[in-house]
XYZ file of C-alpha atoms in Angstrom:
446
model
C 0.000 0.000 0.000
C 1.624 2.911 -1.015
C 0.647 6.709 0.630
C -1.621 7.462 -2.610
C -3.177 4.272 -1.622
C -3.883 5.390 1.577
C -4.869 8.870 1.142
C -7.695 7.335 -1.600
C -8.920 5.283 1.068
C -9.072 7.583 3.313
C -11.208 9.953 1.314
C -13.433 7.369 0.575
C -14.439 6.541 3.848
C -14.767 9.879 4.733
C -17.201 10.740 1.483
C -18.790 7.460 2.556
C -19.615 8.782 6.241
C -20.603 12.265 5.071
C -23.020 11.162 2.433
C -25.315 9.481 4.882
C -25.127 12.794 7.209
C -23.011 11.152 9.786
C -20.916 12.583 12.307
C -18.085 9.861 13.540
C -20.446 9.864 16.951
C -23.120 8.839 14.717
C -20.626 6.264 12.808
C -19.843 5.175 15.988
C -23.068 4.150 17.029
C -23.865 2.218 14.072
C -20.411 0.342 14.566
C -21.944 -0.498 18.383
C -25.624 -1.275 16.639
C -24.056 -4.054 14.038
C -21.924 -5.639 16.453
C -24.546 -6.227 18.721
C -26.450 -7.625 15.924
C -23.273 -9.890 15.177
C -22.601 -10.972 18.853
C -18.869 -9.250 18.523
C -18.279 -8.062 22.141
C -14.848 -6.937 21.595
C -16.663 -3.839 19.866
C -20.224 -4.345 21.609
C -17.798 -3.070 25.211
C -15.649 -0.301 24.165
C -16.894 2.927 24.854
C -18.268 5.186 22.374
C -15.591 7.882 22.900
C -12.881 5.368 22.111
C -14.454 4.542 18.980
C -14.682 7.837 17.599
C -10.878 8.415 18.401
C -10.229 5.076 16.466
C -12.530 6.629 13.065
C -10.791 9.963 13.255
C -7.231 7.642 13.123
C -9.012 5.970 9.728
C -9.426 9.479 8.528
C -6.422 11.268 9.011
C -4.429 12.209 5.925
C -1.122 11.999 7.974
C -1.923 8.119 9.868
C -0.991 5.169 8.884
C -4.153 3.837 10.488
C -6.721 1.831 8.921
C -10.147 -0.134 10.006
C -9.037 -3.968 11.365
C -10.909 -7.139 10.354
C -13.329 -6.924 12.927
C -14.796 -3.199 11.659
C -14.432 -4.180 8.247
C -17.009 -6.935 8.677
C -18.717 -4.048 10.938
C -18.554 -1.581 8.200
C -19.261 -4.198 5.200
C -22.694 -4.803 7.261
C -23.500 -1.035 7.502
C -22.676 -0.076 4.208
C -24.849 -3.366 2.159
C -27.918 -1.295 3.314
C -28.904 1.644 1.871
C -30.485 4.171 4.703
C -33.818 2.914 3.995
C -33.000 -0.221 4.770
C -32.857 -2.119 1.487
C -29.739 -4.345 0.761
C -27.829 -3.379 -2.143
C -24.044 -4.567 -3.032
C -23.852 -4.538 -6.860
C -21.939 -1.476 -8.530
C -22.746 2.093 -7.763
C -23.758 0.596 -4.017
C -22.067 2.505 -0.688
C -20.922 -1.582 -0.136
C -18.734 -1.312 -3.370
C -17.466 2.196 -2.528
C -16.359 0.713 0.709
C -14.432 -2.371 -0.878
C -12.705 -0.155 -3.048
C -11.595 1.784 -0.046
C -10.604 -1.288 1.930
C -9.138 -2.214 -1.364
C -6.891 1.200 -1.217
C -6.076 0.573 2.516
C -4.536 -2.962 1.739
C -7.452 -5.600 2.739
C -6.432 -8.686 0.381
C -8.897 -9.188 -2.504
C -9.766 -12.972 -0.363
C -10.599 -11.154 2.610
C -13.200 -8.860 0.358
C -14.708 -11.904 -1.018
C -15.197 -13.663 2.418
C -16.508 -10.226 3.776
C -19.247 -10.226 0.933
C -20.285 -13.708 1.312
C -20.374 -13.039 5.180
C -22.618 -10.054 4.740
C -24.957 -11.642 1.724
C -24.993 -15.019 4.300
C -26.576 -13.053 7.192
C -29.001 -11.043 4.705
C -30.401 -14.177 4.747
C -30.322 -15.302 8.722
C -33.203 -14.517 10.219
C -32.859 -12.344 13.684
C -29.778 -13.709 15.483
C -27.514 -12.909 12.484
C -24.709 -13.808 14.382
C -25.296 -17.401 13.690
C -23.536 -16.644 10.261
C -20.513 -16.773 11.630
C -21.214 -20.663 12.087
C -21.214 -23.251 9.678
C -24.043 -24.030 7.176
C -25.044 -27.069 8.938
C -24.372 -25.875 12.741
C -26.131 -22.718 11.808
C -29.872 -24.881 11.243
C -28.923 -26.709 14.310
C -28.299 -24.187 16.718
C -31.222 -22.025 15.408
C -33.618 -25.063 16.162
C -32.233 -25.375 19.702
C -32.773 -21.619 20.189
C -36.280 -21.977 18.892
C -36.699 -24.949 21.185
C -37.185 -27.520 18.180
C -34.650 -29.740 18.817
C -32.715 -30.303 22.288
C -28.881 -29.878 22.286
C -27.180 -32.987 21.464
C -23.754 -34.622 22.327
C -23.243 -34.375 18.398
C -23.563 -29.995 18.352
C -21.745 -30.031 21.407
C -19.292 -31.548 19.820
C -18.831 -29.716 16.892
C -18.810 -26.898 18.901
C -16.091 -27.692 20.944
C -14.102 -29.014 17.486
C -14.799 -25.340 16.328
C -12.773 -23.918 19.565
C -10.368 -26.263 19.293
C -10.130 -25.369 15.374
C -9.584 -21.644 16.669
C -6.979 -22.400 19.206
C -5.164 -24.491 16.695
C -4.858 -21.275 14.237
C -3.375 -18.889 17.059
C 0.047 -17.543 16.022
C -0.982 -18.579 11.965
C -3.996 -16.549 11.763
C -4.760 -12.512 12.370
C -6.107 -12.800 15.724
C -9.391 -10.527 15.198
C -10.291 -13.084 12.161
C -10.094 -15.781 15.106
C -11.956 -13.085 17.125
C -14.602 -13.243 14.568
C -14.538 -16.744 14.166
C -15.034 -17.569 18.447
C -17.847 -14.721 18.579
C -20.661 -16.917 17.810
C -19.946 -19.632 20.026
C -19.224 -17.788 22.932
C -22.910 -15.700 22.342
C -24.752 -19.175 21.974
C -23.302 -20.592 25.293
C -24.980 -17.659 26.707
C -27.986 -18.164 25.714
C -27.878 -22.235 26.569
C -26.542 -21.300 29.865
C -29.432 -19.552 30.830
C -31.491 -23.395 30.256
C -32.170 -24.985 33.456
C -28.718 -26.708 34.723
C -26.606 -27.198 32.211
C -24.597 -30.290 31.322
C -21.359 -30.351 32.353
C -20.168 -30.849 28.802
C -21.802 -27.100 27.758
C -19.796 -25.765 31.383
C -16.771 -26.933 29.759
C -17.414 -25.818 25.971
C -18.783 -22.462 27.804
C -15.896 -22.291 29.810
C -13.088 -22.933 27.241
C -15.006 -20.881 24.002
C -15.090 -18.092 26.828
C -11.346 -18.164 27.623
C -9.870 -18.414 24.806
C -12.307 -15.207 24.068
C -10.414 -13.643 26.356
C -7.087 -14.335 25.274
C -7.924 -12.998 21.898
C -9.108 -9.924 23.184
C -5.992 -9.278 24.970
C -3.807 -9.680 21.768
C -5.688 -6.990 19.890
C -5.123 -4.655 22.955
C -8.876 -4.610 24.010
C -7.794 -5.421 28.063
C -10.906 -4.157 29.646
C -13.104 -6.799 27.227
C -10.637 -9.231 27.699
C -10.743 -8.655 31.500
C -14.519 -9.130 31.619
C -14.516 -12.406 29.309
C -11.387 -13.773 31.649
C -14.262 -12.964 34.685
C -17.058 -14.567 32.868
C -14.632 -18.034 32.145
C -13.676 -18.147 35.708
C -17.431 -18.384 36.796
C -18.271 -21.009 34.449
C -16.012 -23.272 35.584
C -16.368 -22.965 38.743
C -19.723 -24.775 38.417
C -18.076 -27.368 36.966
C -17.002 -30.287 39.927
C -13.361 -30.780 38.467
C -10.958 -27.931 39.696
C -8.657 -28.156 37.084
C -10.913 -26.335 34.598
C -10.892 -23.189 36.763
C -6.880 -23.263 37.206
C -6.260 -23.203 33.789
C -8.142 -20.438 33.502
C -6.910 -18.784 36.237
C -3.474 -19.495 35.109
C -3.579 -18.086 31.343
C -5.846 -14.768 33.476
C -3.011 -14.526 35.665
C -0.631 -14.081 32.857
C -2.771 -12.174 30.450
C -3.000 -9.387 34.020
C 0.460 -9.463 34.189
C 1.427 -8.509 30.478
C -1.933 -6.252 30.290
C -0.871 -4.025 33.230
C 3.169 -4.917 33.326
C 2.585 -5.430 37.196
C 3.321 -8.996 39.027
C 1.435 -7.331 42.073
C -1.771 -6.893 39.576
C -1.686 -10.602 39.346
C -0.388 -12.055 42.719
C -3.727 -12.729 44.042
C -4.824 -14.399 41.005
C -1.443 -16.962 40.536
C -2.348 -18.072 44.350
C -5.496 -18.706 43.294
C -4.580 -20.514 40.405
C -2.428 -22.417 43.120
C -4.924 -23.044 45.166
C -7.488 -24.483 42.502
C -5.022 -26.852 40.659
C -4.293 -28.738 43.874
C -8.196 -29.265 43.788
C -7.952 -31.047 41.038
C -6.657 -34.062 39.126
C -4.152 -32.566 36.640
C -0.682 -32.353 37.820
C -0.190 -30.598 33.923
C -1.811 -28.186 36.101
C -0.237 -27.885 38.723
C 2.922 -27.893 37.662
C 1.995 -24.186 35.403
C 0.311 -22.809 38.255
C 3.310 -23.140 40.620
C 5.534 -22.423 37.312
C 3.293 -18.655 36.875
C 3.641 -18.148 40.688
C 7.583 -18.445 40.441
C 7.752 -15.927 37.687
C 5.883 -13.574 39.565
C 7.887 -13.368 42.581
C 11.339 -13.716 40.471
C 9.619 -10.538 39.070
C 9.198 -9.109 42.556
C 12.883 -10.377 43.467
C 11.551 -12.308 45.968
C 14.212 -15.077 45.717
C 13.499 -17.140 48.047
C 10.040 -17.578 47.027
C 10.856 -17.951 43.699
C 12.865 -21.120 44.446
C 10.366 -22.567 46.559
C 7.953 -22.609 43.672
C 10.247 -23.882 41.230
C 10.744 -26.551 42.970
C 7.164 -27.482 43.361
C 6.932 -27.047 39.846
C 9.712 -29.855 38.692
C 8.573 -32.153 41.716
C 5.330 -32.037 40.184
C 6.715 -32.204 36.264
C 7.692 -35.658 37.409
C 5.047 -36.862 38.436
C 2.970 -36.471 34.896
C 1.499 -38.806 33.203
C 0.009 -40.140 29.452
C -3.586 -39.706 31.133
C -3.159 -36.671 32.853
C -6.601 -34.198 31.755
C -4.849 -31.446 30.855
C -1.920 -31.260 28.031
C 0.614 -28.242 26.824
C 2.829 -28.201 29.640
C 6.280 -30.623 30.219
C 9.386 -30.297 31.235
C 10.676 -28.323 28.202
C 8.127 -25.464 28.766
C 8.510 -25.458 32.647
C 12.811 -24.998 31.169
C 11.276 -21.746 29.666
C 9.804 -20.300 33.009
C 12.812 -21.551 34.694
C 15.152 -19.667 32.345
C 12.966 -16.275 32.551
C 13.100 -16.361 36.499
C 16.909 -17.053 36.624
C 17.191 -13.895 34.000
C 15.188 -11.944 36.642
C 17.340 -13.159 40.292
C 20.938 -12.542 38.223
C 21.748 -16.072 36.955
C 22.446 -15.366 33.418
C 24.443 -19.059 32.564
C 21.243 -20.939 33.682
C 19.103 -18.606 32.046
C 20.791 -19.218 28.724
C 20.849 -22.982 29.358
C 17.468 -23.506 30.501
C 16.059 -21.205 27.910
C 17.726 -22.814 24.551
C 16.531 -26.053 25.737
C 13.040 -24.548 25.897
C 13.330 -22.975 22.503
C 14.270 -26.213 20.921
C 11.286 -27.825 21.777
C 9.098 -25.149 20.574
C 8.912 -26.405 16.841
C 5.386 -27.380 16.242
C 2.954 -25.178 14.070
C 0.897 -24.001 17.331
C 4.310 -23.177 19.357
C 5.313 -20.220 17.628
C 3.388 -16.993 19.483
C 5.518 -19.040 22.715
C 8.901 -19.325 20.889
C 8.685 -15.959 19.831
C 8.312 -14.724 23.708
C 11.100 -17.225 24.699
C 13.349 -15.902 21.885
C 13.278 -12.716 23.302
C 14.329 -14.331 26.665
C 16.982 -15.905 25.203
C 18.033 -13.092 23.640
C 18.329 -10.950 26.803
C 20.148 -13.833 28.254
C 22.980 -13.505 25.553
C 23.127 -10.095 26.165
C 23.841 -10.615 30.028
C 26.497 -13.105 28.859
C 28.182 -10.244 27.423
C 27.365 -11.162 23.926
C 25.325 -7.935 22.278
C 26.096 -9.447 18.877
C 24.740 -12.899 19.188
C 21.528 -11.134 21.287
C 20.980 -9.087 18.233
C 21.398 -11.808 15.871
C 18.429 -13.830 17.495
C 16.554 -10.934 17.583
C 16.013 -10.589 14.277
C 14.375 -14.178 14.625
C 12.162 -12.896 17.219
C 10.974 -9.892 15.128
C 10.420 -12.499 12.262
C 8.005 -14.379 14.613
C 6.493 -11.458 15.770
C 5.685 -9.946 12.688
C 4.038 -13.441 11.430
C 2.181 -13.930 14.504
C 1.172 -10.696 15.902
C 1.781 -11.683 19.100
C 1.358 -8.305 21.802
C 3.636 -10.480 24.519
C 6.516 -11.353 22.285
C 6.671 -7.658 20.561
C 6.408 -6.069 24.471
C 9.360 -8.027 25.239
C 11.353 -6.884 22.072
C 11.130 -3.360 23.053
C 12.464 -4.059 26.578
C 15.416 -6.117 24.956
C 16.152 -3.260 22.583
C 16.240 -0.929 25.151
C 19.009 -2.608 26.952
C 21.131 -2.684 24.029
C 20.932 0.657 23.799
C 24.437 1.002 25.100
C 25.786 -0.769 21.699
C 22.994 1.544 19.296
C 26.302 2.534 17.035
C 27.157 -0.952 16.349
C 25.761 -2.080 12.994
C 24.009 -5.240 14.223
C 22.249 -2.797 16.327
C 21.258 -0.569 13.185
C 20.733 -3.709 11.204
C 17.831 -4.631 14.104
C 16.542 -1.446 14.470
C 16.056 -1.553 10.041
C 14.118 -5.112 10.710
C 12.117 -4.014 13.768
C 11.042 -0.835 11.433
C 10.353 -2.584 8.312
C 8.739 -5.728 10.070
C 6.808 -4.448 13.222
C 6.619 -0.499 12.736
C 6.269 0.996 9.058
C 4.109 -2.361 7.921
């Protein structure tokens, strides 16, 4: 997209506002109308004041800003109507105007034919057009369980859940508000089934998980106050639910999510007991073993040694104790290296940082690992640098930035600030200026 690109974009969305006699406040509020409409909370929740800062950005001849995936859907659903209310997306239509703006702004030509079959699919949904978000054949079942036609069955519940689990799987491969979009309609349908006299544990668990992962999403696309709220919602699920674990791995990912959201370990002390306290509840040593792993990072954060020692240790004695038919998954040995690496960075032990922290890196290779081996990169990286090697930190950087830039991930590109700022002392040094080049071209002027 080049700055003529922009600036035509730009001007379309603004003649596109201005011919329907909006002000962005009123823009704004038709944003808020559609995505109740479509179930999308993540724009349902922010206030309307933020929203109008965010259309002024889309506007301005000197941004680089531009609407994201979720308010291009948003916008797509707006503009198919004219303003009395009749659907029209064929040439000369304030729809086609707006794909040729999106089309200016650098929206893939894909993406504009999967917004237009989105929009023309829920022309055709009858009230609860978020169900088009769905597929074709869960979209007729839920809408008979909503009508009360048909009762929910093991079979949607599990196609449900293989939808999650289908979002989850595309994290770090995917734009995370196109998985925001994707998790939307789910997480508004276990809603409404909640509210059915006492739920099956099954729909606690679907609820629960479609809920969290929500919440993660959220956080990744900077919306922390939505994200907090879904993280809130989870938690209560699965506390109905008469396993523990289910609520500690909530608490858990919530615990880390407040940490990297506010950049305070106190902010998420009370939550990491918690966690603690809920995994030794339950069944899953898996669990246990992350919950005591997230409590030692938070007091190696704190420099609370001692602590921090104490809980590592609980975390390995527990790492041996796993097993093939433990509940929960995701967590070994190998990942517990990573936390053990980050809190030896944080109490001064730079060798067993490095140590712990290749080994972890090394067994992040799998297609769902890499928003994690981007963070852990980073950790390496800062370990090199403590080693007294600013060279070698800067030449895994540019690995990390790689990562970053593929997978979007908010944790991995905090932590490459924080690791560029300590090599400030070396900024002369042309692998220095090399990094600062990919940061800009890869994370920045994209």
């Amino acid at each position: 997209m080049t700055s003529g690109d922009r600036l035509a974009g730009v001007e379309l969305l603004r003649r596109l506002r201005e011919s329907r006699g909006w002000s962005w406040a009123d823009l704004a509020r038709a944003l808020q109308t559609a995505a109740r409409r479509l179930g999308i909370a993540s724009v349902m929740q922010v206030e309307l004041p933020s929203i109008v800062r965010t259309l002024a950005r889309w506007e301005s001849v000197t941004g680089t800003s531009a609407p994201r995936e979720r308010y291009q859907v948003l916008l797509a659903h707006i503009y198919a109507y004219t303003p009395a209310g009749s659907l029209h997306m064929g040439p000369g239509s304030d729809f086609a105007v707006l794909t040729t703006a999106l089309r200016h702004l650098g929206t893939p030509p894909k993406r504009l034919v999967q917004i237009t079959t989105l929009v023309t699919q829920a022309a055709n949904t009858d009230n609860a057009q978020w169900l088009v978000w769905l597929s074709p054949a869960m979209q007729a079942q839920a809408a008979a369980v909503l009508k009360g036609e048909r009762r929910l069955d093991e079979e949607l519940l599990q196609q449900l859940a293989g939808s999650v689990a289908g979002v989850a799987r595309q994290v770090g491969n995917t734009p995370f508000g196109r998985l925001q979009l994707q998790l939307a309609p789910i997480v508004e349908l276990c809603r409404l089934l909640l509210k059915a006299d006492s739920p099956s544990n099954e729909l606690l668990v679907l609820a629960s998980d479609a809920t969290a992962l929500a919440a993660r999403l959220a956080f990744e696309l900077a919306d922390d106050e939505v994200s907090m709220a879904l993280y809130q919602e989870a938690t209560n699920t699965a506390g109905e639910l008469p396993e523990r674990f289910y609520r500690a791995a909530i608490l858990t990912s919530r615990t880390m999510v407040t940490l990297h959201a506010t950049g305070s370990p106190h902010a998420a002390a009370d939550l990491a007991r918690e966690a603690v306290a809920e995994a030794h509840r339950g069944a899953s040593y898996t669990m246990r073993a992350r919950a005591h792993a997230i409590h030692a990072e938070l007091r190696a954060r704190t420099g609370d040694h001692t602590e921090t020692q104490r809980a590592l240790n609980k975390a390995w004695t527990t790492v041996d104790q796993l097993t093939e038919d433990d509940p929960c998954g995701g967590f070994n040995a190998t990942r517990l290296a990573g936390f053990d690496g980050l809190c030896a960075l944080h109490v001064g032990d730079a060798v067993r940082a490095h140590d712990q922290l290749a080994l972890a890196v090394s067994a992040l290779d799998g297609p769902g690992d890499l928003v994690q081996r981007g963070i852990v990169s980073t950790d390496l990286a800062l370990a090199r640098l403590r080693l007294n090697s600013p060279d070698a930190c800067a030449e895994l950087m540019h690995q990390a930035v790689d990562i970053t830039a593929h997978t979007g991930g908010r944790v991995s590109g905090q932590r490459i600030r924080q690791v560029r700022q300590a090599l400030r002392p070396w900024r002369s040094e042309s692998f220095v200026l090399d990094l600062d080049d990919h940061i800009h071209d890869a994370l920045i002027g994209r």
